[in-house]
Short mmCIF file of C-alpha atoms and ligand atoms in Angstrom, two decimals:
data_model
loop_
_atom_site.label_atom_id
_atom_site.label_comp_id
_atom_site.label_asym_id
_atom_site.label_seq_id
_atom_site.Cartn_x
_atom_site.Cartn_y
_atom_site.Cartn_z
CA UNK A 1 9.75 -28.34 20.44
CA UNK A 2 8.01 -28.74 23.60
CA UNK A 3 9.69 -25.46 25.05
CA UNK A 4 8.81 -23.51 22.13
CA UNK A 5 5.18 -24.74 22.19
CA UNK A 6 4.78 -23.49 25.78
CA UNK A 7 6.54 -19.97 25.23
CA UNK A 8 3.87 -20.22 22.20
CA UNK A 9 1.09 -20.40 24.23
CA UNK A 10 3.19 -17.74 27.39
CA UNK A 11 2.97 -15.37 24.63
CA UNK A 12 -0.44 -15.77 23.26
CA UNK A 13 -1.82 -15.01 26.64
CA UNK A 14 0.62 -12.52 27.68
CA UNK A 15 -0.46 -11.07 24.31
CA UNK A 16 -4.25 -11.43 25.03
CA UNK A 17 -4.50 -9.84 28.02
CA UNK A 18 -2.13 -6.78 27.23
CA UNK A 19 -2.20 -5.78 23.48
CA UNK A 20 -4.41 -4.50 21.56
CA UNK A 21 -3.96 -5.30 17.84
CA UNK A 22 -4.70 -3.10 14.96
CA UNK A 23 -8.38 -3.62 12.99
CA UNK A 24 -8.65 -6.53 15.38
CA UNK A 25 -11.29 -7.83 17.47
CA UNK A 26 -9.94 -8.62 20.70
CA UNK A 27 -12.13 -10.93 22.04
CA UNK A 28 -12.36 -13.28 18.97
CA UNK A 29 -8.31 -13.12 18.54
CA UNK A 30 -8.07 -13.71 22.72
CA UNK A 31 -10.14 -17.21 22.43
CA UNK A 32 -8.25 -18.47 19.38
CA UNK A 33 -4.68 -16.76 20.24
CA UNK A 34 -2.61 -14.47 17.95
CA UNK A 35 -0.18 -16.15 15.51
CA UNK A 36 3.40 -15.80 17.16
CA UNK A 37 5.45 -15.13 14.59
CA UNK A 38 9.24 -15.03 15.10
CA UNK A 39 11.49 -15.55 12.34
CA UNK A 40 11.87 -14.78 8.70
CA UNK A 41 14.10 -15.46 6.06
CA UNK A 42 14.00 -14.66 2.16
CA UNK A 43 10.59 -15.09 1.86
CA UNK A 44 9.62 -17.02 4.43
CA UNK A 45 8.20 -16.90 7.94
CA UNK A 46 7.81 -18.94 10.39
CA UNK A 47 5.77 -19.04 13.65
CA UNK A 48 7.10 -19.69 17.26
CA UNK A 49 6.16 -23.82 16.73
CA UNK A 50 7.67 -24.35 13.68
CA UNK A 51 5.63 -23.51 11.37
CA UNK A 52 6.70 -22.54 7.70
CA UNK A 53 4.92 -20.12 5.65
CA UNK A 54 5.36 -18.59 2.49
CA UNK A 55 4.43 -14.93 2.55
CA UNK A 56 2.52 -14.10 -0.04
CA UNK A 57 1.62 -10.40 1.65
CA UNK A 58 5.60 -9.35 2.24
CA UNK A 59 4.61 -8.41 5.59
CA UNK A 60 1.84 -5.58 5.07
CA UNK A 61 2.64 -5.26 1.27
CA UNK A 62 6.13 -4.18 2.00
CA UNK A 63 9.11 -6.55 2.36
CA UNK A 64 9.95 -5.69 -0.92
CA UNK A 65 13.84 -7.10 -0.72
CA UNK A 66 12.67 -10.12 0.99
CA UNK A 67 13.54 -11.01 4.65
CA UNK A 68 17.23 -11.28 6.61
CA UNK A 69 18.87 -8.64 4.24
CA UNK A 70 22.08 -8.30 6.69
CA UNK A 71 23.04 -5.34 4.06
CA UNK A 72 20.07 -3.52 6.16
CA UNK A 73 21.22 -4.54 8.99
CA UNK A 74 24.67 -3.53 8.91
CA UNK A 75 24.09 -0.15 7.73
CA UNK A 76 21.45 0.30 10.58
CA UNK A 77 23.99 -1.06 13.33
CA UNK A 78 26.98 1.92 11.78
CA UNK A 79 24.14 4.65 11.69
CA UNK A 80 22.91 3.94 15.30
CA UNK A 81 27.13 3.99 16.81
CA UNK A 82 27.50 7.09 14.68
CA UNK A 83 24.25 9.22 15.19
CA UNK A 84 21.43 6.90 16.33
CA UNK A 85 18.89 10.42 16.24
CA UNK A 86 18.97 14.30 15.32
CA UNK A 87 16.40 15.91 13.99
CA UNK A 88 16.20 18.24 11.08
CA UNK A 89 14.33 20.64 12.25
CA UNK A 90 16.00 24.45 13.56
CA UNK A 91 17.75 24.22 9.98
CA UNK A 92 19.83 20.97 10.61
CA UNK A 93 20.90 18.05 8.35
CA UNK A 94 22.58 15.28 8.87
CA UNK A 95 24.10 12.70 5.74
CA UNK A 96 21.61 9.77 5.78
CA UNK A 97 18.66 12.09 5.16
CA UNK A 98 20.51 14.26 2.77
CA UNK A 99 21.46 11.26 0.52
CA UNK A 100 18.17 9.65 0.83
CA UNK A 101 16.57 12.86 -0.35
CA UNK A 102 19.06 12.87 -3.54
CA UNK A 103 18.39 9.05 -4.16
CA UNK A 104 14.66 9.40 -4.28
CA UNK A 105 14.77 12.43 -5.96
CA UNK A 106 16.80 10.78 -8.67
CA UNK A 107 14.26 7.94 -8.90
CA UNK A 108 10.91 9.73 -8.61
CA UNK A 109 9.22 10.59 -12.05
CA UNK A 110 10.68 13.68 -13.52
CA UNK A 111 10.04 17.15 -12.02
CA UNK A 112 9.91 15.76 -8.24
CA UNK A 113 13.12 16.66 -6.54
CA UNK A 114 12.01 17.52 -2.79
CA UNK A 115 10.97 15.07 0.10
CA UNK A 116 9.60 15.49 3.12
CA UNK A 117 10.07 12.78 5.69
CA UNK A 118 7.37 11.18 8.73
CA UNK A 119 7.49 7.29 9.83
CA UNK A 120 4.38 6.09 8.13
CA UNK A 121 1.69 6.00 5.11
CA UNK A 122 -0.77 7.43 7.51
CA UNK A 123 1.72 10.54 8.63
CA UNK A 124 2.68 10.94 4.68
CA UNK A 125 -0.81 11.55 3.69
CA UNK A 126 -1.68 13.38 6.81
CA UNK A 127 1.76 15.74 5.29
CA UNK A 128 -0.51 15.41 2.21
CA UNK A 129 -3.68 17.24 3.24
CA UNK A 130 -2.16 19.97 5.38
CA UNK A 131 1.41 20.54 2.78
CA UNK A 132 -1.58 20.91 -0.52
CA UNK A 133 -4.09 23.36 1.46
CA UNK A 134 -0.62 25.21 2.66
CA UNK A 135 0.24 25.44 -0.87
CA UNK A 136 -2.89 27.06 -2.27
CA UNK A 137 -2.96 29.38 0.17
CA UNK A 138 0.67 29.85 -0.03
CA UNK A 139 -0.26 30.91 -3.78
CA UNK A 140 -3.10 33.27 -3.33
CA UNK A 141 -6.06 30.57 -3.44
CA UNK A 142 -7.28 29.93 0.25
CA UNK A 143 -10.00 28.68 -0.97
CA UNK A 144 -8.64 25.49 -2.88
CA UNK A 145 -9.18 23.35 0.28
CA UNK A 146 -11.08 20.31 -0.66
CA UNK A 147 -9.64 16.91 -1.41
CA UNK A 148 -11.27 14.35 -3.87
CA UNK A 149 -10.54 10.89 -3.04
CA UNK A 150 -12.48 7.84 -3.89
CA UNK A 151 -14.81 5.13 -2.30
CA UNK A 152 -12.51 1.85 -0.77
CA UNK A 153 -9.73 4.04 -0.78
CA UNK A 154 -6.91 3.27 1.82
CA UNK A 155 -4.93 6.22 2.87
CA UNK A 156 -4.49 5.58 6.62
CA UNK A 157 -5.79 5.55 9.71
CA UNK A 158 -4.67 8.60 11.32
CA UNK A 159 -7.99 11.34 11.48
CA UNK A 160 -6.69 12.44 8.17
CA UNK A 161 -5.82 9.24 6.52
CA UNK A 162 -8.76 7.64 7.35
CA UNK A 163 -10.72 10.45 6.39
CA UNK A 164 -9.20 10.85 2.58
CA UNK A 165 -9.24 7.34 2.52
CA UNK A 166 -13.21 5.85 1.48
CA UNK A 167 -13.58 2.76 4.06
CA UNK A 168 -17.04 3.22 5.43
CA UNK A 169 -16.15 1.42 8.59
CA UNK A 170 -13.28 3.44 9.30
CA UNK A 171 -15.52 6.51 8.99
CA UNK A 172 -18.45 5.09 11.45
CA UNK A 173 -15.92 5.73 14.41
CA UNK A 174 -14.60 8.69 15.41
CA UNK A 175 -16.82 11.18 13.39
CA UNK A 176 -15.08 10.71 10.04
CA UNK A 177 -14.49 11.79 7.48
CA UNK A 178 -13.21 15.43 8.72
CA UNK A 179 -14.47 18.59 6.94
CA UNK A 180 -13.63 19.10 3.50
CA UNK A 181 -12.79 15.84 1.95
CA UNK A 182 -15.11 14.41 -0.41
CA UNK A 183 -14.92 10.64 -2.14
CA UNK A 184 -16.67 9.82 -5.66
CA UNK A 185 -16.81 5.88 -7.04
CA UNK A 186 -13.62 3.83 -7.77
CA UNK A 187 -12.42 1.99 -10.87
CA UNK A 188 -13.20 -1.05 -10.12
CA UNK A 189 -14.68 -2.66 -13.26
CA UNK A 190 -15.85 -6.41 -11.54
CA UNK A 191 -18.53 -4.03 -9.83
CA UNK A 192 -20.22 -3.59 -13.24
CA UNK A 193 -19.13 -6.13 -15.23
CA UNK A 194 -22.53 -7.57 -15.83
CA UNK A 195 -23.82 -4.33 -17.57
CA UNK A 196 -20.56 -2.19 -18.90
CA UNK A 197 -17.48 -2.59 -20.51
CA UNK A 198 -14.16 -2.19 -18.93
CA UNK A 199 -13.60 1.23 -20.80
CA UNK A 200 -17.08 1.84 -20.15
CA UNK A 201 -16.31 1.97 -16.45
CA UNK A 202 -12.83 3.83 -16.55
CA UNK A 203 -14.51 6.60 -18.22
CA UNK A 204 -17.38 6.76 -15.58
CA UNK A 205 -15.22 6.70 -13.00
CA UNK A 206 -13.11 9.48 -14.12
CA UNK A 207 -16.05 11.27 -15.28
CA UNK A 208 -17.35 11.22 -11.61
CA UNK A 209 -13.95 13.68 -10.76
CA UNK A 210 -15.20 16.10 -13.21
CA UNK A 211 -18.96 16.00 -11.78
CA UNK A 212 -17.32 16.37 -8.21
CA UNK A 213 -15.21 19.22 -9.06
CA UNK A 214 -17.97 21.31 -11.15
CA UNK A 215 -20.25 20.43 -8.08
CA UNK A 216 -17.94 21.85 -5.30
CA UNK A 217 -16.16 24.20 -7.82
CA UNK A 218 -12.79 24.20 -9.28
CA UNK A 219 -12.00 27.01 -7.47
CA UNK A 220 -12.79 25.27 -4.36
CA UNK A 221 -10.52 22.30 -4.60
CA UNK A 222 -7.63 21.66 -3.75
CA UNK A 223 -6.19 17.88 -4.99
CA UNK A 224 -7.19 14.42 -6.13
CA UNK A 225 -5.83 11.54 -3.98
CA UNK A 226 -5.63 7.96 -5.52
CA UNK A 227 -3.85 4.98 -5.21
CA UNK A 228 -2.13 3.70 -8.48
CA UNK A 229 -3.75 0.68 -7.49
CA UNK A 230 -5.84 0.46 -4.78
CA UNK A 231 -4.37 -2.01 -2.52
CA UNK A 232 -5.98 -2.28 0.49
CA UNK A 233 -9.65 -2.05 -1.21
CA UNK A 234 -8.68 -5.29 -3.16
CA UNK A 235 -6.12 -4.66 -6.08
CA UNK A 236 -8.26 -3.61 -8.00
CA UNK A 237 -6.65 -2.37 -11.07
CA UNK A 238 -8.17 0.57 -12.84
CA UNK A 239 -8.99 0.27 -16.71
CA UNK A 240 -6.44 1.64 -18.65
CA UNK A 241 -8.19 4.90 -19.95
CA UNK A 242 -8.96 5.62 -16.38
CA UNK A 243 -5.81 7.49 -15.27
CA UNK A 244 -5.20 9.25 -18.64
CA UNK A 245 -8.39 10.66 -18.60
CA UNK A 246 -7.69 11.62 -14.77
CA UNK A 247 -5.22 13.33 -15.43
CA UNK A 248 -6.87 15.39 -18.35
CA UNK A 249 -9.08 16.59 -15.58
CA UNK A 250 -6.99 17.32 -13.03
CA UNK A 251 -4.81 19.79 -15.36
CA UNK A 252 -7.92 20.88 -16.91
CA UNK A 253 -9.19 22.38 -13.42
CA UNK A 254 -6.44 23.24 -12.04
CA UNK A 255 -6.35 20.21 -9.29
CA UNK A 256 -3.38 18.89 -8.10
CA UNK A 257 -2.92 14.92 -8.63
CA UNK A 258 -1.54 13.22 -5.55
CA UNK A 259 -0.30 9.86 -6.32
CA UNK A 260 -0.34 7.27 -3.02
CA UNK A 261 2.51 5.27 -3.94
CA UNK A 262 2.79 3.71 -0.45
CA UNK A 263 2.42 0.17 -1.85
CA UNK A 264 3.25 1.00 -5.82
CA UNK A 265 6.17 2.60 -4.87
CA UNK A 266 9.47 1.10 -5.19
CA UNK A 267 9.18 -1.56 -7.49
CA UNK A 268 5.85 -3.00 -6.73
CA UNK A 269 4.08 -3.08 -10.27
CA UNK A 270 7.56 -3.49 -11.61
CA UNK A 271 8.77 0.56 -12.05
CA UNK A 272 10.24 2.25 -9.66
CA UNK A 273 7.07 3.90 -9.10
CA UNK A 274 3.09 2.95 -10.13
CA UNK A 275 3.49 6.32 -11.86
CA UNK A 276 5.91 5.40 -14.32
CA UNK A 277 3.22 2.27 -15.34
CA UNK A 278 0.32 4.45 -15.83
CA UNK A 279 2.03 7.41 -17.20
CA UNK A 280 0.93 9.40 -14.23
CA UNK A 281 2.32 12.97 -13.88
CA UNK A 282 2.06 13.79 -10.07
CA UNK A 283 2.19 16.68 -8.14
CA UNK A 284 2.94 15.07 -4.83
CA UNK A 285 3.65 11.32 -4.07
CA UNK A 286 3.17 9.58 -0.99
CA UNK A 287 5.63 7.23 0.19
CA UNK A 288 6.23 4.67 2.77
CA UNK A 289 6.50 0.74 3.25
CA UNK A 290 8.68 -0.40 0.19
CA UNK A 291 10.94 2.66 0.92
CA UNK A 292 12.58 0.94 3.44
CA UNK A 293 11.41 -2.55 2.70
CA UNK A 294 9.78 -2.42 6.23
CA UNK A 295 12.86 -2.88 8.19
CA UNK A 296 12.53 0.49 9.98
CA UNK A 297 9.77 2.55 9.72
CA UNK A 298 9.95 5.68 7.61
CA UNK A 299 7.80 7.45 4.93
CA UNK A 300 7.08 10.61 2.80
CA UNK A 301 6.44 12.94 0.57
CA UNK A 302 7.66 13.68 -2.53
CA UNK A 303 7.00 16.75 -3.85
CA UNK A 304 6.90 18.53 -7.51
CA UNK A 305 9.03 21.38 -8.62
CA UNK A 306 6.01 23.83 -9.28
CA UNK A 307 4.87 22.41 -5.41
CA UNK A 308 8.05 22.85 -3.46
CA UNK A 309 8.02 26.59 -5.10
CA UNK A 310 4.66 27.45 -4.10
CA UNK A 311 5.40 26.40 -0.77
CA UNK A 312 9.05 28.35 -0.60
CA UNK A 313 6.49 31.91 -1.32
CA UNK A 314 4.44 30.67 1.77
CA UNK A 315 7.26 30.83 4.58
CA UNK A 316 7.29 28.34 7.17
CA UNK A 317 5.31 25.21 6.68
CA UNK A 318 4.43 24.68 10.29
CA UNK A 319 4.51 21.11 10.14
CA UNK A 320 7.25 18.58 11.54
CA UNK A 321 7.47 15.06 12.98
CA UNK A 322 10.59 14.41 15.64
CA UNK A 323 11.38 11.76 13.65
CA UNK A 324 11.18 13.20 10.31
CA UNK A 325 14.33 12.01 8.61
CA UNK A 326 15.31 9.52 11.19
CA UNK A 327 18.84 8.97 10.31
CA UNK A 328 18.78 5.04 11.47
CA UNK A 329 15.64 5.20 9.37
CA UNK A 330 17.42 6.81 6.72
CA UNK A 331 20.09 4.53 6.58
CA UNK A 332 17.78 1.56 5.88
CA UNK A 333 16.14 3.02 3.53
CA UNK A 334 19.55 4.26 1.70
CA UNK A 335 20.54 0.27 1.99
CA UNK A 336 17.25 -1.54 0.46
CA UNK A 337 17.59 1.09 -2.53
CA UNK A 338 20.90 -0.31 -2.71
CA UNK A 339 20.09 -4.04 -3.04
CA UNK A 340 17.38 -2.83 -5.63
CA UNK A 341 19.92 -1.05 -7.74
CA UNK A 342 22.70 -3.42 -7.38
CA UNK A 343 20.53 -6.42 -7.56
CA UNK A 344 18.37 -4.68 -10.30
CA UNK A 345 14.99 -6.38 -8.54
CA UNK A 346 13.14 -4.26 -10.90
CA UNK A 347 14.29 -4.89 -14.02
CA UNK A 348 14.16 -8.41 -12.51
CA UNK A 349 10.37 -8.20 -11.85
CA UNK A 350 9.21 -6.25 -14.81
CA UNK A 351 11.34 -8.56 -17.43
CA UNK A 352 10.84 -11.75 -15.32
CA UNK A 353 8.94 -12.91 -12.17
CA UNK A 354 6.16 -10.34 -12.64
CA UNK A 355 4.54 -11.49 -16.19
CA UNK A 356 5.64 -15.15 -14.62
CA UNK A 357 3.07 -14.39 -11.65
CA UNK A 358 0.25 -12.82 -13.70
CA UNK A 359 0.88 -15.63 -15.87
CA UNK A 360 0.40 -18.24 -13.38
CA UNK A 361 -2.76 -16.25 -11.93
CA UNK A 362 -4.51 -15.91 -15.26
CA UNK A 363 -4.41 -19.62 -15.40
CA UNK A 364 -6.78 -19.19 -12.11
CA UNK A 365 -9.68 -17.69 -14.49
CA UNK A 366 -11.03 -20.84 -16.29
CA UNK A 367 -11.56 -21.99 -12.29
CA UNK A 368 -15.24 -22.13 -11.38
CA UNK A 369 -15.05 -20.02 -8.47
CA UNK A 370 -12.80 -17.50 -10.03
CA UNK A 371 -14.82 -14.69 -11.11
CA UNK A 372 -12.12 -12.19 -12.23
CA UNK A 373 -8.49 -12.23 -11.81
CA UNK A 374 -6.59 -8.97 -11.48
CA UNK A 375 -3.06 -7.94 -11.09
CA UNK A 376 -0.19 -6.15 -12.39
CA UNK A 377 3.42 -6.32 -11.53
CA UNK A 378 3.90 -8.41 -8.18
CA UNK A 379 0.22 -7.75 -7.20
CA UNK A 380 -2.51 -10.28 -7.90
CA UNK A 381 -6.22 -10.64 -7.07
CA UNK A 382 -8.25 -13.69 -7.25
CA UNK A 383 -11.79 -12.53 -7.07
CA UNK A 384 -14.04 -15.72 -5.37
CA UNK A 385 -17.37 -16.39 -6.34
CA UNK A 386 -20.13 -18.65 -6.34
CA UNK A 387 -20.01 -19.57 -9.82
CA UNK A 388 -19.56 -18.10 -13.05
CA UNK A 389 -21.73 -15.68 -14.05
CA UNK A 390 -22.44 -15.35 -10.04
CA UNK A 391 -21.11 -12.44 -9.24
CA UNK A 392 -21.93 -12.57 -5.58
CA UNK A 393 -22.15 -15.10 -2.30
CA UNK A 394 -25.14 -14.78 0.17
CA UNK A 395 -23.08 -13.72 2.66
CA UNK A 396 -19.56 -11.43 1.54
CA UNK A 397 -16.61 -12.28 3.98
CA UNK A 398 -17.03 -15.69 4.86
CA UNK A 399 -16.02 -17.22 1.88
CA UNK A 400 -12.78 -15.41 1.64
CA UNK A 401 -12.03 -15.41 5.58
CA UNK A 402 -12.89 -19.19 5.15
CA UNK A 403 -9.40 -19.43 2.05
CA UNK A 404 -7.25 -17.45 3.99
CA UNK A 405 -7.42 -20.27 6.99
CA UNK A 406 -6.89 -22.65 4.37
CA UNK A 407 -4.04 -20.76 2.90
CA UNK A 408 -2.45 -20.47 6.45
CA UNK A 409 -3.09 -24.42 7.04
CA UNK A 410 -1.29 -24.75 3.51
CA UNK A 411 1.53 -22.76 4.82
CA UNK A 412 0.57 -19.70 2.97
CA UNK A 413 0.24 -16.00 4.01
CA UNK A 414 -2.40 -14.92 1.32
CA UNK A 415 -4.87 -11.52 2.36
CA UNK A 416 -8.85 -11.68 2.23
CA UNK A 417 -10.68 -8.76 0.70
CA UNK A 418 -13.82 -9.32 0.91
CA UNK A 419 -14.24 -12.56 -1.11
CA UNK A 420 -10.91 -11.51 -3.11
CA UNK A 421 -7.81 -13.24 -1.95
CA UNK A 422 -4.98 -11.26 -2.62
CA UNK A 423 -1.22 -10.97 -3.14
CA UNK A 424 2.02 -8.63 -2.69
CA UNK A 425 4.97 -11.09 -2.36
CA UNK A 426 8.23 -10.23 -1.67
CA UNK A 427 9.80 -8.69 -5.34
CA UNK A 428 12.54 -11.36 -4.75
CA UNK A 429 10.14 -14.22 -4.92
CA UNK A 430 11.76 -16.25 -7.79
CA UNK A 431 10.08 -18.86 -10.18
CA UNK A 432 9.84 -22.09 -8.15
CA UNK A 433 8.43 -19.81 -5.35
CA UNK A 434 5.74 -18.22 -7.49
CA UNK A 435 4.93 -22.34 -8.59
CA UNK A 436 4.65 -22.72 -5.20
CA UNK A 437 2.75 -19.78 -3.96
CA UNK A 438 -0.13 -20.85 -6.92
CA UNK A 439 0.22 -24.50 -6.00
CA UNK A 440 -1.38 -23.62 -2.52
CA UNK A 441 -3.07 -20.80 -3.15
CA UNK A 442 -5.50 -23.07 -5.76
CA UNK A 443 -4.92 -26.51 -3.29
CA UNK A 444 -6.60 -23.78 -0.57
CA UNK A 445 -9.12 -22.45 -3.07
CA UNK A 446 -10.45 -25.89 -3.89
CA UNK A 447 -10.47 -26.74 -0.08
CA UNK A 448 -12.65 -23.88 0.32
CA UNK A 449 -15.09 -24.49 -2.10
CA UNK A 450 -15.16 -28.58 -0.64
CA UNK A 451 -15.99 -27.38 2.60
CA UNK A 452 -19.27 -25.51 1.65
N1 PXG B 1 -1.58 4.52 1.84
C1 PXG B 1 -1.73 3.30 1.30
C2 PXG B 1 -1.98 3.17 -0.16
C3 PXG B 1 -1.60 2.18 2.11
O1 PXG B 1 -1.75 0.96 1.58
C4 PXG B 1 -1.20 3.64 3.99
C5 PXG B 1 -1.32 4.71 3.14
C6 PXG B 1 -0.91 3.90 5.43
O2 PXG B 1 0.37 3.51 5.74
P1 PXG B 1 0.80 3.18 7.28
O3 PXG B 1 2.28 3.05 7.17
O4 PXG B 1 0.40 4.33 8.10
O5 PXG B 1 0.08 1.92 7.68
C7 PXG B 1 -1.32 2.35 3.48
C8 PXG B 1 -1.17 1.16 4.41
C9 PXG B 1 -4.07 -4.25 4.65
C10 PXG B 1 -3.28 -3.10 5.17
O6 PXG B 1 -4.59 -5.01 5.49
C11 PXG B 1 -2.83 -2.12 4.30
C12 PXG B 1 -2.12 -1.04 4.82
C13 PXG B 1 -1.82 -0.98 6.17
C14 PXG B 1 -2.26 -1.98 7.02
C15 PXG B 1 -3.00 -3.06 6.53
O7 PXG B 1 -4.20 -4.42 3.46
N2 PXG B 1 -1.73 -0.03 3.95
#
């Protein structure tokens, strides 16, 4: 134990001194020392001393089949001695990226049947912005150039997915957002729950499309970009006329709907896609994370039939990632879809563990310092607060930064939003886990709120 402590502590300076960690503040991590985290198994993790936690995150919302899959493995290992890289540009193929096309074609909603591939959410919606400008123009309407996203959206943090995505401190550096993406108010009904209903609020927040597209002009515009469920902003789940009525619009006006299914996607609110839950009718869906359960990454988009045709008139798209298609990549992704199928984790979710977990979590309302709980599928949110009827703390941030420590202390991995603490397990998690997971999720919640 004594080894491992020390090669603990080797690391944490090592790491200190020479990397620098995503949305991190270097100094802060450098005096307290990053987490080493080494091992993983199911779903469960476990740092470089010993200790065991469950992961209620699955990594960055995307371990979907759960840690030490050796099926993964395996099929990575015969890919790499047969043809560890070749691109597919200069009109080559190879078979990994030819079956994973077919296989996500034949699980993407109806009417999607082409994919292009990158290595990341970021890249896919970066594909995104350029692929649906390229399209209008490759259709005779330059002009449809703008992209509507929404406020606390998370797209990304390349200069494009930062920029369609609506995190206000993402756009203070760097000059963001770029030109011609523009971001109205998000579903997110705890916002307003004092003065509106939750109807109330889907139908102003889909209103707010309309107002944006007959201020710009239809003509003008070029998509709508949201997230099924808007992960990163805090699961917040929209109100169930919201995406309906969305949709009305986006026909109405001749927008196309872009779907970022980078955490919904593959299995996460317990169909193959977020689309299939709320009846969403795409034109393009961006993919990444779950796609390959995080084991290697890869990402991309899936594109509609009336899309991929509009872009055939155009001629070349000039736009192409070396390791579009990666065929290691590839084969990773062809094996978790395998262990989803053959294991049928989402049939397993939707019939089973998922209404288990949003069970379990709506038994977190009647808590004092729960002020909403959201969730769908194998996402959760417990929003923190005061007290009832409070919807607000003094200061936002501390009181949820405060839980997570206690979560991690209690040898759980849960994510702070704000003053929402959040959750994307593994799909595999079963029963006794979930008991678990909301055994020291509510032990950390009540530590919290002793503390204060
Ligand atoms: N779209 C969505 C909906 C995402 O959630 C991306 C795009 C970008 O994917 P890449 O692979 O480029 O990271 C994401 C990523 C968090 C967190 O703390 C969430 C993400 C990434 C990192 C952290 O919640 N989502």
């Amino acid at each position: 134990m004594e080894n491992l402590h020390n090669s603990g502590a080797r690391l944490q300076e090592l790491d200190a001194r020479h990397h620098l960690h995503p949305f991190t503040d270097s100094p802060a991590l450098a005096k307290r020392g990053a987490r080493v985290i080494s091992k993983a198994d199911g779903v469960y993790l476990w740092d470089v001393d010993g200790n065991k936690f469950l992961d209620g995150m699955a990594g960055l919302w995307c371990v979907n089949v759960g840690y030490g899959r050796k099926e993964i493995l395996d099929a990575v290992a015969s890919q790499m001695q047969q043809l560890p890289y070749y691109n597919t540009f200069f009109q080559t193929t190879h078979p990994p990226v030819v079956e994973l096309s077919a296989k996500i074609a034949e699980l993407a909603p109806e009417g999607l049947n082409r994919v292009f591939f990158c290595s990341s959410g970021s890249e896919a919606n970066d594909t995104v912005l350029r692929m649906v400008r390229h399209y209008w123009a490759s259709v005779g309407k330059p002009d449809k150039h703008i992209v509507i996203s929404r406020e606390n959206a998370y797209h990304g943090s390349t200069m494009a997915g930062a920029s369609l995505g609506g995190m206000k401190p993402m756009h203070k550096q760097g000059g963001l957002p770029i030109d011609g993406i523009e971001h109205i108010m998000q579903p997110h009904w705890f916002l307003h729950s004092d003065s509106l209903s939750e109807a109330e609020v889907g139908s102003m927040a889909a209103q707010a499309l309309e107002d944006k597209i007959l201020e710009v002009g239809a003509d003008n515009v070029a998509a709508f970009i949201g997230e099924p469920v808007q992960g990163a902003g805090g699961v917040i789940v929209p109100p169930s006329n919201y995406w309906p009525l969305i949709q009305e619009i986006c026909n109405k006006h001749n927008v196309l709907l872009v779907a970022d299914e980078v955490i919904c996607g593959f299995g996460r609110t317990g169909n193959w896609f977020g689309s299939n839950t709320f009846d969403i009718n795409p034109d393009l869906i961006a993919i990444a994370k779950g796609l390959s359960s995080g084991y290697l990454p890869i990402g991309g988009v899936v594109v509609s039939d009336k899309v991929a045709e509009g872009l055939d008139a155009g001629g070349e798209f000039n736009h192409g990632y070396t390791y579009s298609g990666h065929p290691a990549c590839a084969a990773a992704a062809l094996a978790n879809i395998e262990i989803m199928q053959k294991e049928k984790i989402v049939e397993t979710v939707a019939a089973t563990t998922a209404p288990y977990l949003q069970k379990k979590l709506g038994e977190f309302a009647s808590h004092p310092n729960v002020g909403q709980v959201r969730g769908v599928g194998m996402l959760g949110a417990l929003q923190l607060v005061p007290a009832k009827g409070q919807q607000k703390f003094e200061k936002s941030d501390v009181t949820g930064t405060r839980c997570r420590e206690h979560c991690l202390n209690n040898g759980l991995v849960m994510r702070a939003v704000d003053d929402a603490m959040i959750l994307s397990p593994p799909l595999v998690i079963s029963e006794t886990q979930i008991d678990e997971l909301c055994e020291k999720a509510l032990k950390s919640i009540e530590q919290t709120f002793a503390s204060t």
